[in-house]
Coordinates of N, CA and C in Angstrom, one line a residue:
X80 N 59.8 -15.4 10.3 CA 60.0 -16.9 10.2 C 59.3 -17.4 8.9
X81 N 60.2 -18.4 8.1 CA 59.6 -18.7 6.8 C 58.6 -20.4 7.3
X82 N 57.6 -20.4 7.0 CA 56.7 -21.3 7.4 C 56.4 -22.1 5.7
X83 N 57.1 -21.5 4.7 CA 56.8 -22.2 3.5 C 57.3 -23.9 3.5
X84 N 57.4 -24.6 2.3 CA 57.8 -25.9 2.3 C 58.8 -25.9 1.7
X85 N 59.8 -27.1 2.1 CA 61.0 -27.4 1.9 C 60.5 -27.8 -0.1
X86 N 61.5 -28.3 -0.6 CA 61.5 -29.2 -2.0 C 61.1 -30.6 -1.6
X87 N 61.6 -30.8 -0.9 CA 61.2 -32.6 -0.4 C 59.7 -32.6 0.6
X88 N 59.5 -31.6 1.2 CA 58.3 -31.6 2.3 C 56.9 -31.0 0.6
X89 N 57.4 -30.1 -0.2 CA 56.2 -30.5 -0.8 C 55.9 -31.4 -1.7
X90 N 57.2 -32.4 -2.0 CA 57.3 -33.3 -2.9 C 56.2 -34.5 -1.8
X91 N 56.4 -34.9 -0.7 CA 55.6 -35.6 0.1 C 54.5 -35.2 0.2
X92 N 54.3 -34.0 0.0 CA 52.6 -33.7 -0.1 C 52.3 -34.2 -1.1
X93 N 52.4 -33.2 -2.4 CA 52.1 -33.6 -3.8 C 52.3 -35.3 -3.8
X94 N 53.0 -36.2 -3.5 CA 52.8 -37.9 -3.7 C 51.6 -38.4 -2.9
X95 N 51.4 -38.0 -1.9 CA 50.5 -38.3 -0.8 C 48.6 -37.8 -1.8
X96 N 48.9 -36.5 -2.1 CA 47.8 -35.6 -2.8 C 47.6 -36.4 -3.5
X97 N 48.6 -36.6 -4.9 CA 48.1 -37.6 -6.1 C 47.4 -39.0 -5.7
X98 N 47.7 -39.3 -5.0 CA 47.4 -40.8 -4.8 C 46.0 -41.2 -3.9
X99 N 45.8 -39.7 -3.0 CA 44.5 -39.8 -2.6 C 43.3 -38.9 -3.7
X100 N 44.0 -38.4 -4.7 CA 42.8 -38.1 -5.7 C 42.7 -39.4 -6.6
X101 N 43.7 -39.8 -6.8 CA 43.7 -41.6 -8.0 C 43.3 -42.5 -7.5
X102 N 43.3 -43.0 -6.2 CA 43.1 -44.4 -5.8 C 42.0 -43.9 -4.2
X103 N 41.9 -43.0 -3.6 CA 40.8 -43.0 -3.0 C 39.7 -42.2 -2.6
X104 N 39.4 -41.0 -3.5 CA 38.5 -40.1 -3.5 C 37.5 -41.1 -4.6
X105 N 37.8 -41.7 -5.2 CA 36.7 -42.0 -6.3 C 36.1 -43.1 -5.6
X106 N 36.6 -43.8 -3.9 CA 36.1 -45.2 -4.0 C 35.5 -44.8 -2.1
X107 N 35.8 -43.7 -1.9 CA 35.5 -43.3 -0.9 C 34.3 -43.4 0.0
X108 N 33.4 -43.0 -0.9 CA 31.8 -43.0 -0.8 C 31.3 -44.5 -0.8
X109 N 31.2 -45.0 -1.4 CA 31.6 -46.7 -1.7 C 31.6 -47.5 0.0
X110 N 33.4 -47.1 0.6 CA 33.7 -47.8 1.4 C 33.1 -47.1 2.8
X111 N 32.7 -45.5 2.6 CA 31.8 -45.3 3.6 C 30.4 -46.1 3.6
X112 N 29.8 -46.6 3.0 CA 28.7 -47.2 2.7 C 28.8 -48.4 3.2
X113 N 29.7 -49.5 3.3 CA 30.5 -50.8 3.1 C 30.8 -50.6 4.5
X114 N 30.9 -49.7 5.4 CA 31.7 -49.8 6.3 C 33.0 -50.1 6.9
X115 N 33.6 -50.3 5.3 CA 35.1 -50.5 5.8 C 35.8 -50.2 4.6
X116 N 37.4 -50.6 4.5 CA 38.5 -49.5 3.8 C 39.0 -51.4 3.6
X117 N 39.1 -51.1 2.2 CA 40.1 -52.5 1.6 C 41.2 -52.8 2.1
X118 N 41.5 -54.0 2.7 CA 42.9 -53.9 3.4 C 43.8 -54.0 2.3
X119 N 43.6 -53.9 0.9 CA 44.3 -53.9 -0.3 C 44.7 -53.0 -0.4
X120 N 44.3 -51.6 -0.3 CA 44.3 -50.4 -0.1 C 45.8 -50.5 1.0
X121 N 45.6 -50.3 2.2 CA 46.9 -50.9 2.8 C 48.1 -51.3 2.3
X122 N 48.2 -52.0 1.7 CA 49.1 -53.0 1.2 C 49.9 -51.3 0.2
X123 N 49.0 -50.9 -0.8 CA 49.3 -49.4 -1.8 C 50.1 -48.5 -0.8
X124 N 49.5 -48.2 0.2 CA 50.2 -46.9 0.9 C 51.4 -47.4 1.6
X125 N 51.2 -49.2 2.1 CA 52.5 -49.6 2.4 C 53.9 -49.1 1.0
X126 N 53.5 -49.7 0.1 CA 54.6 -49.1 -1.1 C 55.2 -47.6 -1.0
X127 N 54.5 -46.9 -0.9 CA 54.9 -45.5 -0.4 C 55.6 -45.1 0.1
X128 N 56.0 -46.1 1.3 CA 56.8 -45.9 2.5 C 55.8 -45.5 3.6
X129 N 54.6 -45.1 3.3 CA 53.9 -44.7 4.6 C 53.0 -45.2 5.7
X130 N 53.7 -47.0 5.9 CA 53.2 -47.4 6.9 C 54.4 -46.8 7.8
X131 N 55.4 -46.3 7.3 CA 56.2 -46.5 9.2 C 57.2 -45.0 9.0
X132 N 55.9 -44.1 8.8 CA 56.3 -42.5 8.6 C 57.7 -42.0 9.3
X133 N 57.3 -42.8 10.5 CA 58.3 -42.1 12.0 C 59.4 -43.2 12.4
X134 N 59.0 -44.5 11.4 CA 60.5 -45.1 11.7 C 61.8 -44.9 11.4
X135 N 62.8 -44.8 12.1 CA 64.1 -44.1 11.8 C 64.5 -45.2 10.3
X136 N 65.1 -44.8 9.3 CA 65.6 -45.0 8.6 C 66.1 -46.6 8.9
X137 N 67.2 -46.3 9.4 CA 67.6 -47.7 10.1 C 66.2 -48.8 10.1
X138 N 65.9 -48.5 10.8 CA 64.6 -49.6 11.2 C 64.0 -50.1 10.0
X139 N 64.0 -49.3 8.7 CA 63.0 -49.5 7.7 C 62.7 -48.5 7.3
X140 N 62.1 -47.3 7.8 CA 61.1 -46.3 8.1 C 61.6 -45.4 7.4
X141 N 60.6 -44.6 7.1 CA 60.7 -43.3 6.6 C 62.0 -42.0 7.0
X142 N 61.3 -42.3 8.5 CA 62.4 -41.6 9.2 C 61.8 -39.7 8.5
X143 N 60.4 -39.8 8.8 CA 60.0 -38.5 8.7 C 59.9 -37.8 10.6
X144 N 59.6 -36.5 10.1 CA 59.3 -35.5 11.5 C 57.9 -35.8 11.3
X145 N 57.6 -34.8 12.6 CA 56.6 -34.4 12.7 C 55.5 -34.1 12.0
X146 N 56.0 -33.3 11.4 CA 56.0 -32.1 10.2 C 55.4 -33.2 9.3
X147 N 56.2 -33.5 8.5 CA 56.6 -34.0 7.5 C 55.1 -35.1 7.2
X148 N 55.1 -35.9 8.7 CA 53.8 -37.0 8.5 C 52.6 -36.4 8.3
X149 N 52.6 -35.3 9.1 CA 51.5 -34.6 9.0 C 50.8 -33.8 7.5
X150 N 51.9 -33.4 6.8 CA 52.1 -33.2 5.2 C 51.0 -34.3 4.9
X151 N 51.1 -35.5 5.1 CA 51.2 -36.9 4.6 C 49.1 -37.2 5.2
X152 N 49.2 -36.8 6.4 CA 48.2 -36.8 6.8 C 46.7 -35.9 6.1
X153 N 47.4 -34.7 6.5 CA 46.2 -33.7 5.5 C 46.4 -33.7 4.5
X154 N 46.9 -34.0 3.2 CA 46.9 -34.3 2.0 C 45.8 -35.2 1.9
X155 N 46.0 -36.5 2.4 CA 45.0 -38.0 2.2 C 43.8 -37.5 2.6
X156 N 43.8 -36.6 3.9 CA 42.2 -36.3 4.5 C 41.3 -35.6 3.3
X157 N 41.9 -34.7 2.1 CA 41.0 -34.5 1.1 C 40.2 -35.3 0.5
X158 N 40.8 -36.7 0.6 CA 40.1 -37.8 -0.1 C 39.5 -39.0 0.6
X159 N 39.7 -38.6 1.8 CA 38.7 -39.6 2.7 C 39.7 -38.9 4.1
X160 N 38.9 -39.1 5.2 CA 38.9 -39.0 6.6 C 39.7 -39.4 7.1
X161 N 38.6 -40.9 6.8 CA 38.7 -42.1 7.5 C 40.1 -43.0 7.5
X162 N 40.4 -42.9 6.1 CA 41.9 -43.3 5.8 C 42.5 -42.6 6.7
X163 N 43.0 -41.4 6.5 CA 43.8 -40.7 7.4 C 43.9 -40.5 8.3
X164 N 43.0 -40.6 9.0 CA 42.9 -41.0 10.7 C 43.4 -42.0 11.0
X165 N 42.8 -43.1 10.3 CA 43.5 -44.9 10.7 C 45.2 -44.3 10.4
X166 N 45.3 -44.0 9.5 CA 46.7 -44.0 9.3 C 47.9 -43.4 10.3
X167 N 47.3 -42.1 10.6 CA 48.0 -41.6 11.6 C 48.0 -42.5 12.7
X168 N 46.9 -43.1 13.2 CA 46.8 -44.2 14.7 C 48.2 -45.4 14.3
X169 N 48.2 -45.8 12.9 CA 49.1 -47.5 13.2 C 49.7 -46.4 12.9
X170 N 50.8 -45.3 12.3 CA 52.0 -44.5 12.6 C 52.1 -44.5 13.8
X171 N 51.6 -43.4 14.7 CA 51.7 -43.6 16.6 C 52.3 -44.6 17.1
X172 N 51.4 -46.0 16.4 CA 51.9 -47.1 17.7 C 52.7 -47.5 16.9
X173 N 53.0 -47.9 15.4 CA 54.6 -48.5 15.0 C 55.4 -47.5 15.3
X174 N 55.8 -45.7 15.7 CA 56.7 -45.4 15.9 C 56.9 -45.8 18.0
X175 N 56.0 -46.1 18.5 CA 55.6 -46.6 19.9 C 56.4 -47.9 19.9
X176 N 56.4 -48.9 19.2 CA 57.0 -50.4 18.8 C 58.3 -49.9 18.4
X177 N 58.9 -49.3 17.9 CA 60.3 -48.8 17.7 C 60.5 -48.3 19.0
X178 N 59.9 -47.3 19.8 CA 60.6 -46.5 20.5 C 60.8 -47.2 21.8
X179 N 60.4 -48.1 22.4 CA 59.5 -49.0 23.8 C 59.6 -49.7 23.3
X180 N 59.5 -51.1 22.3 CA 59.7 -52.2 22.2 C 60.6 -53.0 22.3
X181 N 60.9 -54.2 23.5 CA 61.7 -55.4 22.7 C 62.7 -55.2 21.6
X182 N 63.4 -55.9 21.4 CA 64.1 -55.7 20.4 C 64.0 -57.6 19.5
X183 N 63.2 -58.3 20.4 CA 62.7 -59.6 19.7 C 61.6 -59.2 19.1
X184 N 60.6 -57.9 19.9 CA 59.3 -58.0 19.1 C 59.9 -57.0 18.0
X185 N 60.5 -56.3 18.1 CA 60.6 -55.5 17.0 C 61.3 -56.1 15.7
X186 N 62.1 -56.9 16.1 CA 62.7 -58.0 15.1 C 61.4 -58.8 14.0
X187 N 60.3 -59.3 15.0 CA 59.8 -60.0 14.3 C 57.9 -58.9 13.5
X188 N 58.0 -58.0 14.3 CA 56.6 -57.4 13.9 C 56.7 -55.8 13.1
X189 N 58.0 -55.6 13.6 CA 58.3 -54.3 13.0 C 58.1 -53.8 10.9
X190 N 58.9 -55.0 10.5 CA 59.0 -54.8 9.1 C 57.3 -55.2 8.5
X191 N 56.5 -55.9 8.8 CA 55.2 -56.5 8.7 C 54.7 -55.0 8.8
X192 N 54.6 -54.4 10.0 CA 54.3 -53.3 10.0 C 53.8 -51.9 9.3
X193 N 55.5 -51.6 8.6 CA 56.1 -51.0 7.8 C 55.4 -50.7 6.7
X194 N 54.9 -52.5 6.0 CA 55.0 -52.5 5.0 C 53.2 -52.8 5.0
X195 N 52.7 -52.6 6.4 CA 51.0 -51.9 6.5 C 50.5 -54.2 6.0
X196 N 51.1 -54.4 6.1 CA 50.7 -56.0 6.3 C 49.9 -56.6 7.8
X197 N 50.8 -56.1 8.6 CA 50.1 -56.3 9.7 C 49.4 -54.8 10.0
X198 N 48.2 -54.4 10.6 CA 47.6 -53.0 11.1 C 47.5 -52.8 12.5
X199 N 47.8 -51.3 12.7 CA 47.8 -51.5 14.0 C 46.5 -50.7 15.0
X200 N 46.5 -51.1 15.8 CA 45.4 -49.8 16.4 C 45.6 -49.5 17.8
X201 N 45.5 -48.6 18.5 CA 45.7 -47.6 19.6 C 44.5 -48.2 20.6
X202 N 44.8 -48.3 21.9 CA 44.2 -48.9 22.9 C 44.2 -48.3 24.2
X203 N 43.8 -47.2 24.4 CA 43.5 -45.8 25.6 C 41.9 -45.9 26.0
X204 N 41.4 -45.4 25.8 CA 40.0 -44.9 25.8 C 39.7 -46.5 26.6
X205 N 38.9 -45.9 27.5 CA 37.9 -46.6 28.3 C 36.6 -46.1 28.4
X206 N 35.2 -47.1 28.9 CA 34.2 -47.0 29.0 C 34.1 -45.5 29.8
X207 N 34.9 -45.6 31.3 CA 34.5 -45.2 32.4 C 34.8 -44.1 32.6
X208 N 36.6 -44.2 31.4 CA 37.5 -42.7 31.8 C 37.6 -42.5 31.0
X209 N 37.2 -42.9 30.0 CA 37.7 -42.0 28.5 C 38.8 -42.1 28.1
X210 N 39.8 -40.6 27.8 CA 41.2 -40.9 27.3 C 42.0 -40.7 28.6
X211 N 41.4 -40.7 29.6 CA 42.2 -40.3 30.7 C 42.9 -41.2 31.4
X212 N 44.1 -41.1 30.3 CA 45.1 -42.1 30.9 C 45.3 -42.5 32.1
X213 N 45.4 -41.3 33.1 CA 45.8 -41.6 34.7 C 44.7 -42.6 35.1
X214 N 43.5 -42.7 34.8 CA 42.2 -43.1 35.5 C 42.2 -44.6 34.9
X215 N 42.7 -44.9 33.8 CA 42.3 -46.1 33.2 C 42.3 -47.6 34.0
X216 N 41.8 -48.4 33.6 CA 41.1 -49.9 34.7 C 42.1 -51.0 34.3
X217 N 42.2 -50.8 32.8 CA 42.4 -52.1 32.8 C 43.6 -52.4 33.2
X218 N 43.8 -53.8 33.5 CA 45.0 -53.9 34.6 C 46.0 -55.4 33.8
X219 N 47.4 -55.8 34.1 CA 47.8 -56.6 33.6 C 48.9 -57.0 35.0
X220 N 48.4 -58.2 35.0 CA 49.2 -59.3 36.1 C 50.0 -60.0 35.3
X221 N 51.2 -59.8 36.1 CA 52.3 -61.0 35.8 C 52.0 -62.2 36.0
X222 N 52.5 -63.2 35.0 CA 52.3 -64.7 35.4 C 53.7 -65.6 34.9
X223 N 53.4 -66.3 35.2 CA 54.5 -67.8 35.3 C 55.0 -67.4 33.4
X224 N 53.7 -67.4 32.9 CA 54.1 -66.9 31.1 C 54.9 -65.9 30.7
X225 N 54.0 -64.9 31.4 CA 54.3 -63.6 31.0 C 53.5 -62.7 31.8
X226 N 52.2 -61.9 30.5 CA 51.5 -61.1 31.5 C 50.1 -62.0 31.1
X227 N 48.9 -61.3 31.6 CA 47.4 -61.7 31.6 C 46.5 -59.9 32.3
X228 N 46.3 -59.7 30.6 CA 45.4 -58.3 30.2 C 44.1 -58.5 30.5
X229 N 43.2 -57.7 31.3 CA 41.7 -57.7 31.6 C 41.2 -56.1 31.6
X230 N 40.3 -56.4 30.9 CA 39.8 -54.7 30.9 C 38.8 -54.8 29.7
X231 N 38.5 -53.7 29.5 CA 37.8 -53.5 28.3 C 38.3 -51.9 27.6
X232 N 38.5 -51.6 26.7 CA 38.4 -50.4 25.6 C 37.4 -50.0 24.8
X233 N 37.5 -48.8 24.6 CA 36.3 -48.6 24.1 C 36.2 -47.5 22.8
X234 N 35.5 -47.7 21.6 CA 35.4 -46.6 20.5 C 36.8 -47.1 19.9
X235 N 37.1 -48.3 19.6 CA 38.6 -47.9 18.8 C 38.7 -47.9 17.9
X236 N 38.9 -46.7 17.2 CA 39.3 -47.5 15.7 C 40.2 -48.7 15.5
X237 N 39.7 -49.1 14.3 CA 39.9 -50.8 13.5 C 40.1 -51.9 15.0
X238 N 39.1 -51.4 15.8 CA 38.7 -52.8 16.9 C 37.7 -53.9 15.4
X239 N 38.3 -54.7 15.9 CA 37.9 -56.0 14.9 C 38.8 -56.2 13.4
X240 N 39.4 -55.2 13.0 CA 39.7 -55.0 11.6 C 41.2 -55.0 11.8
X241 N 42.0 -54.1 12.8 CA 43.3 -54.5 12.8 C 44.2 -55.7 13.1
X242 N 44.8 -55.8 12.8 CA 46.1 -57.2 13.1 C 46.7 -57.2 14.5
X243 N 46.6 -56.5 15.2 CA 47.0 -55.9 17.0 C 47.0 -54.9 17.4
X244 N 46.9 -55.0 18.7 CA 46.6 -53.6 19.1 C 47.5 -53.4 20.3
X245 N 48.1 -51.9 19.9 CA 49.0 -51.6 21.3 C 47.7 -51.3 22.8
X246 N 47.8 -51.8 23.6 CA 46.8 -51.7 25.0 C 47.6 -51.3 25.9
X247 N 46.8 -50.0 26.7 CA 47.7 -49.3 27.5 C 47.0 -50.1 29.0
X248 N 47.9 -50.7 29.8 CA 47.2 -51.7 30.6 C 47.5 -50.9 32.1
X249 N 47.3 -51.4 33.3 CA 47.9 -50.3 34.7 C 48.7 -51.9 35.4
X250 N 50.0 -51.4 35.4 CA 50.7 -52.5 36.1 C 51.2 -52.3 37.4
X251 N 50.9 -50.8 37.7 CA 51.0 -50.9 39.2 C 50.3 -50.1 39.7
X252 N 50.6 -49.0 40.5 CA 49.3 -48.2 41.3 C 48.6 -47.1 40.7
X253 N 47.8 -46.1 41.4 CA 47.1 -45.4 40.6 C 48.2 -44.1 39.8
X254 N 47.0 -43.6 38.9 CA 48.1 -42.6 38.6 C 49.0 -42.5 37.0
X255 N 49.7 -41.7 36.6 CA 49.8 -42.3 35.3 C 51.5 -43.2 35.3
X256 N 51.9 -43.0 36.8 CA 53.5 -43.9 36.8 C 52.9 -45.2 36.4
X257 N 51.8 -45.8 36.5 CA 51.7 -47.1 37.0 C 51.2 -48.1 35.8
X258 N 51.2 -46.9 34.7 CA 50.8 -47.9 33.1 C 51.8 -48.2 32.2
X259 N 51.8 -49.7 31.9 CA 52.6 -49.9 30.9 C 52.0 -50.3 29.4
X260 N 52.7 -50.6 28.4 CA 51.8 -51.0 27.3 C 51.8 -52.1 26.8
X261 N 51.0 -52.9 26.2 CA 51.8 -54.0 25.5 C 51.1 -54.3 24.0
X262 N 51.7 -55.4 23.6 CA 51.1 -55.5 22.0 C 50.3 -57.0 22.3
X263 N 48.7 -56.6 21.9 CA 47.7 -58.0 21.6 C 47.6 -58.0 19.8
X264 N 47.8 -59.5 19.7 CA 47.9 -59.9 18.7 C 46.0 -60.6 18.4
X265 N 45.9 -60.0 17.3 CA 44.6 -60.8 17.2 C 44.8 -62.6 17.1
X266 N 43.4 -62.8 17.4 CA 43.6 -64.2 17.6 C 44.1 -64.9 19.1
X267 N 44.2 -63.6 20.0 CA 45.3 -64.3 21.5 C 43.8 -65.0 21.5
X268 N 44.2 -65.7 23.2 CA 42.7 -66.4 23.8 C 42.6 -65.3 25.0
X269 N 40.8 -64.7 24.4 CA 40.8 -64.1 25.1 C 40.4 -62.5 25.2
X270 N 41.0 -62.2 23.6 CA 40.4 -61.3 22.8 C 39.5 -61.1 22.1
X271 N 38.1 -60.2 22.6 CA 36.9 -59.8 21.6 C 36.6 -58.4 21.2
X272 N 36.1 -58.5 21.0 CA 35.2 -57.3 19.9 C 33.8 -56.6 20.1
X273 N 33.6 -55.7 20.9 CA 32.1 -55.5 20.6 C 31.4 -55.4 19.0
X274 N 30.0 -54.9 19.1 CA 29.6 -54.1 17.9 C 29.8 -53.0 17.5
X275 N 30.1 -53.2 16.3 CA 30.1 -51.7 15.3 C 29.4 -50.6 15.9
X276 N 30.5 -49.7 16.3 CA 29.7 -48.4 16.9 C 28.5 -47.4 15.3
X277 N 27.4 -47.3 16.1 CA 27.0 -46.4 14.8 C 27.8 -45.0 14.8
X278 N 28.2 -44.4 13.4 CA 28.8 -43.4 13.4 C 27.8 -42.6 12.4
X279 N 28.2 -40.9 12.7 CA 27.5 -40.2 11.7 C 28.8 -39.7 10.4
X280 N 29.7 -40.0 11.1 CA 30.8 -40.2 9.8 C 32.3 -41.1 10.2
X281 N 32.8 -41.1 9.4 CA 34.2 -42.0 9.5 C 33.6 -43.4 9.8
X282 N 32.4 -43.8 9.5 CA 31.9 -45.2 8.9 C 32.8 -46.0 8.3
X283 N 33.7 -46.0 7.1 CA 34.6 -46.9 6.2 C 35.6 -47.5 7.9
X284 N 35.8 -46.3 8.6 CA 37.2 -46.9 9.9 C 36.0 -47.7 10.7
X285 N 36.1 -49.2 10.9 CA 35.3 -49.6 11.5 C 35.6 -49.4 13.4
X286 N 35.0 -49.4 14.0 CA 35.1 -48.8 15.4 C 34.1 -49.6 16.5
X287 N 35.0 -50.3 17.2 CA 34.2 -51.5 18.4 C 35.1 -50.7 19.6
X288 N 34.7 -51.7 20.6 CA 35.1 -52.0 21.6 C 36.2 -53.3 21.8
X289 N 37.0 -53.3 22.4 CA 38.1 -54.2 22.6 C 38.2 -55.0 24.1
X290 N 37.8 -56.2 23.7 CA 37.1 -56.9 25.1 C 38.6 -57.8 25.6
X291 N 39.0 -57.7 27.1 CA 40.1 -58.7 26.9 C 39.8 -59.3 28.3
X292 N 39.8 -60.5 28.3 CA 39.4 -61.3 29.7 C 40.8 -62.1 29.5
X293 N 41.8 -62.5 30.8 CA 43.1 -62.4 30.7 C 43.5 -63.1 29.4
X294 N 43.8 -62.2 28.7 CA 44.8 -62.2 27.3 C 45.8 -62.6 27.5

């Protein structure tokens, strides 16, 4: 089996490579210190194409594999972590927002996305149960509006720093049939923030807790 790289899969590394030796290995140390990553920075990798690695073409997106984002991922990790982790997380949930979303929300949040304007962050992990999705608490009642999210999350990357967060909520019984997900926009009534977890690394990705008393 040939495991080497295509022309285009190492042309995406090599673009990914260069850009994290030019614009974020030299400022790296810096924003680990600072505790956080320039959302200006963002805005750069948006140009790339690499806010929406796994959106189909159509949509905007890249319309990469697996593979391919991954190229994209360990390339950047030479020049910071922290970047590369956040990045992979809002990939996940904007390819999650394409694949499960509305077709109103994706109308209006999807290209914002894309283009790493709006950020996103991943909403699993609980105090109690960790990543264990089947076990998770927090729960989401229907109302006369819509829904109304209560729970807490915990350790998330860009808690406080992202622009929304996909939350994985339990809308019916125990178990993992019974969770659905939805998108909190910062700013709902009702959404907080713990404190800055102390970290011994990946400091620049800032990391709270995600407080929601009905959202």
């Amino acid at each position: 089996m040939d495991f080497s790289l295509s022309d285009e899969q190492q042309a995406i590394y090599d673009m990914a490579r260069a850009f994290g030796a030019d614009r974020i290995a030299p400022n790296a140390l810096d924003w680990e210190m600072d505790g956080t990553i320039p959302r200006t920075l963002w805005l750069d990798i948006g140009e790339l194409g690499f806010g929406g690695l796994n959106i189909s073409d159509e949509a905007g997106g890249a319309g990469l594999n697996r593979l391919d984002s991954t190229l994209v991922f360990e390339a950047l990790s030479g020049a910071c972590a922290s970047v590369a982790a956040f990045l992979s997380i809002h990939n996940m949930c904007a390819r999650m927002i394409e694949a499960l979303g509305g077709q109103d929300l994706k109308n209006r949040v999807l290209q914002p996305v894309i283009r790493m304007e709006t950020l996103l962050s991943y909403c699993l992990t609980e105090p109690g149960s960790g990543s264990d999705a089947a076990a998770l608490r927090a729960r989401a009642a229907r109302t006369n509006e819509g829904w109304q999210i209560s729970g807490t999350k915990a350790f998330i990357s860009g808690g406080g720093y992202s622009d929304a967060y996909v939350v994985m909520a339990r809308t019916g019984g125990d178990g993992p049939d019974g969770i659905s997900a939805f998108l909190l926009e910062r700013g709902v009534t009702g959404l907080t923030f713990g404190g800055l977890e102390q970290k011994m690394g990946w400091r620049s990705q800032p990391t709270r807790q995600v407080q929601m008393d009905n959202c």
